[in-house]
Every structure is written in C-alpha cells, then in structure tokens.
PDB file of C-alpha atoms in Angstrom:
ATOM      1  CA  MET P  24      79.955-172.623 -60.305  1.00 86.00           C
ATOM      2  CA  ARG P  25      82.841-174.475 -58.442  1.00 91.00           C
ATOM      3  CA  ASP P  26      83.863-177.922 -59.070  1.00 94.00           C
ATOM      4  CA  LEU P  27      84.412-180.753 -56.570  1.00 95.00           C
ATOM      5  CA  THR P  28      86.248-184.274 -57.150  1.00 96.00           C
ATOM      6  CA  PRO P  29      85.006-186.783 -54.929  1.00 97.00           C
ATOM      7  CA  GLU P  30      87.233-188.123 -52.068  1.00 97.00           C
ATOM      8  CA  PRO P  31      87.445-191.783 -51.167  1.00 97.00           C
ATOM      9  CA  LEU P  32      84.436-192.898 -48.835  1.00 98.00           C
ATOM     10  CA  THR P  33      86.167-193.835 -45.197  1.00 96.00           C
ATOM     11  CA  ALA P  34      84.426-194.295 -42.001  1.00 95.00           C
ATOM     12  CA  GLU P  35      86.895-191.561 -40.378  1.00 96.00           C
ATOM     13  CA  ALA P  36      85.973-189.107 -43.336  1.00 97.00           C
ATOM     14  CA  PHE P  37      81.962-189.538 -43.283  1.00 97.00           C
ATOM     15  CA  ALA P  38      81.991-189.527 -39.067  1.00 96.00           C
ATOM     16  CA  ALA P  39      80.236-185.992 -39.055  1.00 97.00           C
ATOM     17  CA  PHE P  40      77.641-187.269 -41.426  1.00 97.00           C
ATOM     18  CA  GLY P  41      76.666-190.663 -40.493  1.00 96.00           C
ATOM     19  CA  ARG P  42      78.412-193.925 -40.971  1.00 94.00           C
ATOM     20  CA  VAL P  43      79.799-195.901 -43.601  1.00 96.00           C
ATOM     21  CA  ILE P  44      77.945-199.551 -43.816  1.00 95.00           C
ATOM     22  CA  GLU P  45      79.935-202.251 -44.928  1.00 94.00           C
ATOM     23  CA  ALA P  46      81.710-205.338 -43.974  1.00 91.00           C
ATOM     24  CA  SER P  47      85.092-204.448 -42.424  1.00 89.00           C
ATOM     25  CA  ASP P  48      87.351-205.669 -39.475  1.00 89.00           C
ATOM     26  CA  ARG P  49      85.842-202.255 -37.986  1.00 87.00           C
ATOM     27  CA  ALA P  50      82.754-203.838 -37.366  1.00 89.00           C
ATOM     28  CA  ALA P  51      81.788-205.956 -34.155  1.00 90.00           C
ATOM     29  CA  THR P  52      81.271-209.451 -35.640  1.00 92.00           C
ATOM     30  CA  LEU P  53      79.240-212.598 -34.316  1.00 91.00           C
ATOM     31  CA  ASP P  54      79.026-216.418 -35.765  1.00 92.00           C
ATOM     32  CA  ILE P  55      75.649-217.203 -36.503  1.00 91.00           C
ATOM     33  CA  ASN P  56      73.513-220.160 -38.439  1.00 92.00           C
ATOM     34  CA  GLN P  57      76.029-222.559 -36.973  1.00 90.00           C
ATOM     35  CA  GLY P  58      78.764-220.932 -38.146  1.00 89.00           C
ATOM     36  CA  HIS P  59      77.773-220.636 -41.617  1.00 88.00           C
ATOM     37  CA  ALA P  60      77.601-217.102 -41.623  1.00 92.00           C
ATOM     38  CA  VAL P  61      78.930-214.021 -39.729  1.00 92.00           C
ATOM     39  CA  ARG P  62      76.679-210.845 -39.026  1.00 92.00           C
ATOM     40  CA  TYR P  63      78.440-207.677 -39.039  1.00 92.00           C
ATOM     41  CA  ASP P  64      76.561-206.166 -36.168  1.00 90.00           C
ATOM     42  CA  ALA P  65      74.754-202.787 -35.611  1.00 88.00           C
ATOM     43  CA  LEU P  66      76.589-200.614 -38.490  1.00 92.00           C
ATOM     44  CA  ALA P  67      74.114-198.142 -37.892  1.00 91.00           C
ATOM     45  CA  GLU P  68      71.172-197.039 -35.758  1.00 88.00           C
ATOM     46  CA  VAL P  69      67.826-196.323 -37.156  1.00 90.00           C
ATOM     47  CA  ASP P  70      66.547-193.293 -35.910  1.00 89.00           C
ATOM     48  CA  VAL P  71      62.665-192.477 -36.197  1.00 87.00           C
ATOM     49  CA  ALA P  72      62.214-189.648 -33.622  1.00 75.00           C
ATOM     50  CA  ASP P  73      59.451-189.669 -31.312  1.00 69.00           C
ATOM     51  CA  GLU P  74      56.707-188.152 -33.540  1.00 68.00           C
ATOM     52  CA  GLY P  75      54.731-191.039 -34.269  1.00 80.00           C
ATOM     53  CA  GLY P  76      56.913-192.582 -37.507  1.00 85.00           C
ATOM     54  CA  THR P  77      58.361-195.984 -38.101  1.00 90.00           C
ATOM     55  CA  GLY P  78      61.293-197.524 -39.779  1.00 90.00           C
ATOM     56  CA  VAL P  79      60.215-198.694 -43.308  1.00 92.00           C
ATOM     57  CA  ILE P  80      62.184-200.408 -45.990  1.00 92.00           C
ATOM     58  CA  SER P  81      62.210-199.334 -49.220  1.00 93.00           C
ATOM     59  CA  LEU P  82      63.834-200.088 -52.790  1.00 93.00           C
ATOM     60  CA  PHE P  83      65.261-197.357 -54.720  1.00 95.00           C
ATOM     61  CA  ARG P  84      65.967-197.244 -58.251  1.00 94.00           C
ATOM     62  CA  ALA P  85      67.957-194.490 -59.425  1.00 96.00           C
ATOM     63  CA  ARG P  86      69.163-192.822 -62.809  1.00 95.00           C
ATOM     64  CA  ALA P  87      72.358-190.890 -63.787  1.00 94.00           C
ATOM     65  CA  LEU P  88      72.022-187.376 -64.129  1.00 93.00           C
ATOM     66  CA  GLU P  89      72.494-186.080 -67.859  1.00 92.00           C
ATOM     67  CA  GLN P  90      74.658-183.289 -66.067  1.00 92.00           C
ATOM     68  CA  LEU P  91      76.786-184.133 -62.971  1.00 95.00           C
ATOM     69  CA  VAL P  92      75.804-180.671 -61.232  1.00 96.00           C
ATOM     70  CA  LEU P  93      75.090-180.400 -57.860  1.00 97.00           C
ATOM     71  CA  ARG P  94      71.681-178.109 -57.241  1.00 95.00           C
ATOM     72  CA  VAL P  95      69.448-179.497 -54.739  1.00 96.00           C
ATOM     73  CA  PHE P  96      70.043-180.769 -50.999  1.00 98.00           C
ATOM     74  CA  GLU P  97      67.786-182.332 -48.900  1.00 97.00           C
ATOM     75  CA  ARG P  98      67.465-183.255 -44.949  1.00 97.00           C
ATOM     76  CA  HIS P  99      65.035-185.451 -43.247  1.00 96.00           C
ATOM     77  CA  PRO P 100      64.952-183.877 -39.264  1.00 94.00           C
ATOM     78  CA  LEU P 101      62.517-186.612 -38.136  1.00 93.00           C
ATOM     79  CA  GLY P 102      64.542-189.417 -38.949  1.00 93.00           C
ATOM     80  CA  SER P 103      67.996-191.121 -40.377  1.00 95.00           C
ATOM     81  CA  GLN P 104      68.041-192.686 -44.047  1.00 96.00           C
ATOM     82  CA  SER P 105      70.265-195.572 -44.773  1.00 97.00           C
ATOM     83  CA  PHE P 106      71.421-196.594 -48.597  1.00 97.00           C
ATOM     84  CA  MET P 107      72.601-199.872 -49.492  1.00 97.00           C
ATOM     85  CA  PRO P 108      73.501-200.553 -53.145  1.00 97.00           C
ATOM     86  CA  LEU P 109      72.403-203.779 -54.650  1.00 97.00           C
ATOM     87  CA  THR P 110      74.059-203.597 -58.139  1.00 95.00           C
ATOM     88  CA  GLY P 111      77.749-203.270 -56.732  1.00 96.00           C
ATOM     89  CA  ARG P 112      78.110-200.180 -59.144  1.00 97.00           C
ATOM     90  CA  PRO P 113      80.117-197.168 -57.275  1.00 97.00           C
ATOM     91  CA  TYR P 114      78.343-193.934 -56.727  1.00 98.00           C
ATOM     92  CA  LEU P 115      78.612-190.404 -55.318  1.00 98.00           C
ATOM     93  CA  VAL P 116      77.617-189.121 -51.894  1.00 98.00           C
ATOM     94  CA  ALA P 117      77.519-185.458 -51.429  1.00 98.00           C
ATOM     95  CA  VAL P 118      76.542-184.144 -47.933  1.00 98.00           C
ATOM     96  CA  ALA P 119      76.680-180.865 -45.869  1.00 98.00           C
ATOM     97  CA  PRO P 120      76.668-180.718 -42.100  1.00 98.00           C
ATOM     98  CA  ALA P 121      73.265-180.647 -40.278  1.00 97.00           C
ATOM     99  CA  GLY P 122      71.892-177.213 -38.892  1.00 97.00           C
ATOM    100  CA  ASP P 123      71.677-174.111 -41.279  1.00 97.00           C
ATOM    101  CA  PHE P 124      72.759-175.089 -44.680  1.00 96.00           C
ATOM    102  CA  ASP P 125      76.314-173.678 -45.938  1.00 96.00           C
ATOM    103  CA  ALA P 126      77.350-174.745 -49.399  1.00 95.00           C
ATOM    104  CA  THR P 127      81.118-174.106 -48.768  1.00 95.00           C
ATOM    105  CA  LYS P 128      81.160-177.241 -46.399  1.00 96.00           C
ATOM    106  CA  ILE P 129      79.578-179.678 -49.074  1.00 97.00           C
ATOM    107  CA  ARG P 130      81.738-182.915 -48.925  1.00 97.00           C
ATOM    108  CA  LEU P 131      81.719-184.937 -51.888  1.00 98.00           C
ATOM    109  CA  PHE P 132      82.665-188.763 -51.890  1.00 98.00           C
ATOM    110  CA  ARG P 133      82.994-191.708 -54.228  1.00 98.00           C
ATOM    111  CA  ALA P 134      81.365-194.984 -52.300  1.00 98.00           C
ATOM    112  CA  GLU P 135      82.266-198.285 -53.842  1.00 97.00           C
ATOM    113  CA  GLY P 136      79.534-200.784 -54.757  1.00 97.00           C
ATOM    114  CA  HIS P 137      79.664-202.589 -51.511  1.00 97.00           C
ATOM    115  CA  GLN P 138      79.726-199.628 -49.251  1.00 98.00           C
ATOM    116  CA  GLY P 139      76.377-198.214 -48.034  1.00 98.00           C
ATOM    117  CA  VAL P 140      75.649-194.891 -46.294  1.00 98.00           C
ATOM    118  CA  HIS P 141      73.547-194.142 -43.080  1.00 97.00           C
ATOM    119  CA  TYR P 142      72.915-190.419 -42.753  1.00 98.00           C
ATOM    120  CA  ASN P 143      72.052-188.816 -39.021  1.00 96.00           C
ATOM    121  CA  LYS P 144      68.960-187.435 -38.938  1.00 95.00           C
ATOM    122  CA  GLY P 145      68.988-183.913 -40.301  1.00 96.00           C
ATOM    123  CA  THR P 146      72.252-184.005 -42.256  1.00 98.00           C
ATOM    124  CA  TRP P 147      72.179-182.144 -45.596  1.00 98.00           C
ATOM    125  CA  HIS P 148      72.505-184.665 -48.591  1.00 98.00           C
ATOM    126  CA  HIS P 149      72.241-184.434 -52.244  1.00 97.00           C
ATOM    127  CA  PHE P 150      69.589-187.264 -53.760  1.00 95.00           C
ATOM    128  CA  LEU P 151      71.269-190.536 -54.950  1.00 95.00           C
ATOM    129  CA  LEU P 152      73.963-189.668 -57.381  1.00 96.00           C
ATOM    130  CA  VAL P 153      74.458-192.589 -59.594  1.00 96.00           C
ATOM    131  CA  LEU P 154      77.199-193.286 -62.328  1.00 96.00           C
ATOM    132  CA  GLU P 155      74.765-195.573 -63.980  1.00 96.00           C
ATOM    133  CA  GLU P 156      71.383-196.732 -63.154  1.00 96.00           C
ATOM    134  CA  SER P 157      71.576-198.750 -60.122  1.00 96.00           C
ATOM    135  CA  ASP P 158      69.091-200.273 -57.147  1.00 96.00           C
ATOM    136  CA  PHE P 159      69.166-199.358 -53.227  1.00 97.00           C
ATOM    137  CA  LEU P 160      67.862-200.757 -50.262  1.00 96.00           C
ATOM    138  CA  VAL P 161      66.687-197.895 -48.443  1.00 96.00           C
ATOM    139  CA  ILE P 162      66.138-197.886 -44.595  1.00 95.00           C
ATOM    140  CA  ASP P 163      64.441-194.504 -43.592  1.00 93.00           C
ATOM    141  CA  ARG P 164      61.404-193.032 -41.648  1.00 91.00           C
ATOM    142  CA  ALA P 165      57.771-193.305 -42.490  1.00 90.00           C
ATOM    143  CA  GLY P 166      54.975-191.388 -40.584  1.00 87.00           C
ATOM    144  CA  PRO P 167      52.370-188.258 -40.516  1.00 86.00           C
ATOM    145  CA  GLU P 168      54.798-185.648 -40.343  1.00 84.00           C
ATOM    146  CA  GLU P 169      56.508-183.597 -43.051  1.00 85.00           C
ATOM    147  CA  ASN P 170      60.380-185.142 -42.841  1.00 90.00           C
ATOM    148  CA  CYS P 171      62.041-183.593 -46.004  1.00 94.00           C
ATOM    149  CA  GLU P 172      63.418-180.143 -46.575  1.00 96.00           C
ATOM    150  CA  GLU P 173      65.441-178.721 -49.548  1.00 97.00           C
ATOM    151  CA  VAL P 174      67.421-176.177 -50.311  1.00 97.00           C
ATOM    152  CA  GLU P 175      68.070-175.068 -53.765  1.00 96.00           C
ATOM    153  CA  LEU P 176      71.663-173.921 -54.697  1.00 95.00           C
ATOM    154  CA  GLY P 177      71.790-170.752 -56.194  1.00 90.00           C
ATOM    155  CA  THR P 178      73.524-170.288 -60.181  1.00 86.00           C
ATOM    156  CA  VAL P 179      76.806-169.247 -58.102  1.00 86.00           C
ATOM    157  CA  GLU P 180      76.622-171.992 -55.828  1.00 89.00           C
ATOM    158  CA  GLU P 181      76.229-174.919 -58.342  1.00 93.00           C
ATOM    159  CA  ILE P 182      78.568-177.709 -58.020  1.00 95.00           C
ATOM    160  CA  ARG P 183      80.286-179.462 -61.161  1.00 95.00           C
ATOM    161  CA  VAL P 184      81.582-182.807 -59.998  1.00 96.00           C
ATOM    162  CA  ARG P 185      84.692-184.047 -61.505  1.00 91.00           C
ATOM    163  CA  ARG P 186      85.320-187.556 -62.215  1.00 79.00           C
TER     164      ARG P 186
END
C-alpha cells in the first residue's frame, strides 16, 4: 500500500482530467437579470455521446469512508460527469488519465467547498470522497447503454490517503 497526500485543486493541475467548476476571474462572465446577477458562463460542456443518451441532473448525498483508502476506480465511456458541492464542505478528488488504467498515475486533489469538478468522458475517478456527509448536484448521462466501468485495485496497489 502506498500513501498519497492531496494537492490543491487548480484548473491547471486538473486540466488533463476535466475542468474545475468555480466562479473565478478566469471564467467568461455575463451580466444578467438587469445587472443583479453575474453568469459564469460555460464552465464545462456536458458530453453524452451519440448512443441515445441524454443529460440528467441528480442529487447525491455522500457519506465519509470509515478508512480513507482508495480501492475502486470507475469511468464513464459514454458521457462526462459534473459534481458541484451544495454543502460548502471540502472533499477529495482522486483521478487517473483516460485509457488503460494505470494506478501509478493516480492524482489526488483537495477541493474546497465552492469548487466543483467536471470529469471528461472516460476519465478514471474514485467515487465521491467526502470528509463529512455532503450533498452534490450531479450532471451526467442517462441512457440505454451501460456507462460505468470499474477497476478494483489489488491489495498492493491500494492507496492510503494522508491528510
């Protein structure tokens, strides 16, 4: 088993896996609602492939793991996925590049409670890694084709998360 310490979630560090969803100076903005609101525009693009799928919005309520050990990764080959925290609590994001899974290329990020993530189609990721119970708004693909592949790490490959 190896240890991994979370690195800060930044747009640059996460670019190979998707996008960071946050209101930042880097986003395109539009004044809307007669000047009473600002739209941070097109922070991520939903990709649902051409397999008869559709984009859906869901709410996930996640509980913290008893042991913070990474054991299972998944990917969605037919659609992207976005997670936006609703409770303002920090959480962890574990990812690996699309393609053949390689446990040596796993990266671990600490997301702040105002930062969401958008996984590119096919990006390997761990399920939600919350530090305490949290709700997330989730945008992903629903459709007739199976859109989830999983890989389980062997005992030697498991990763213990350091705080």
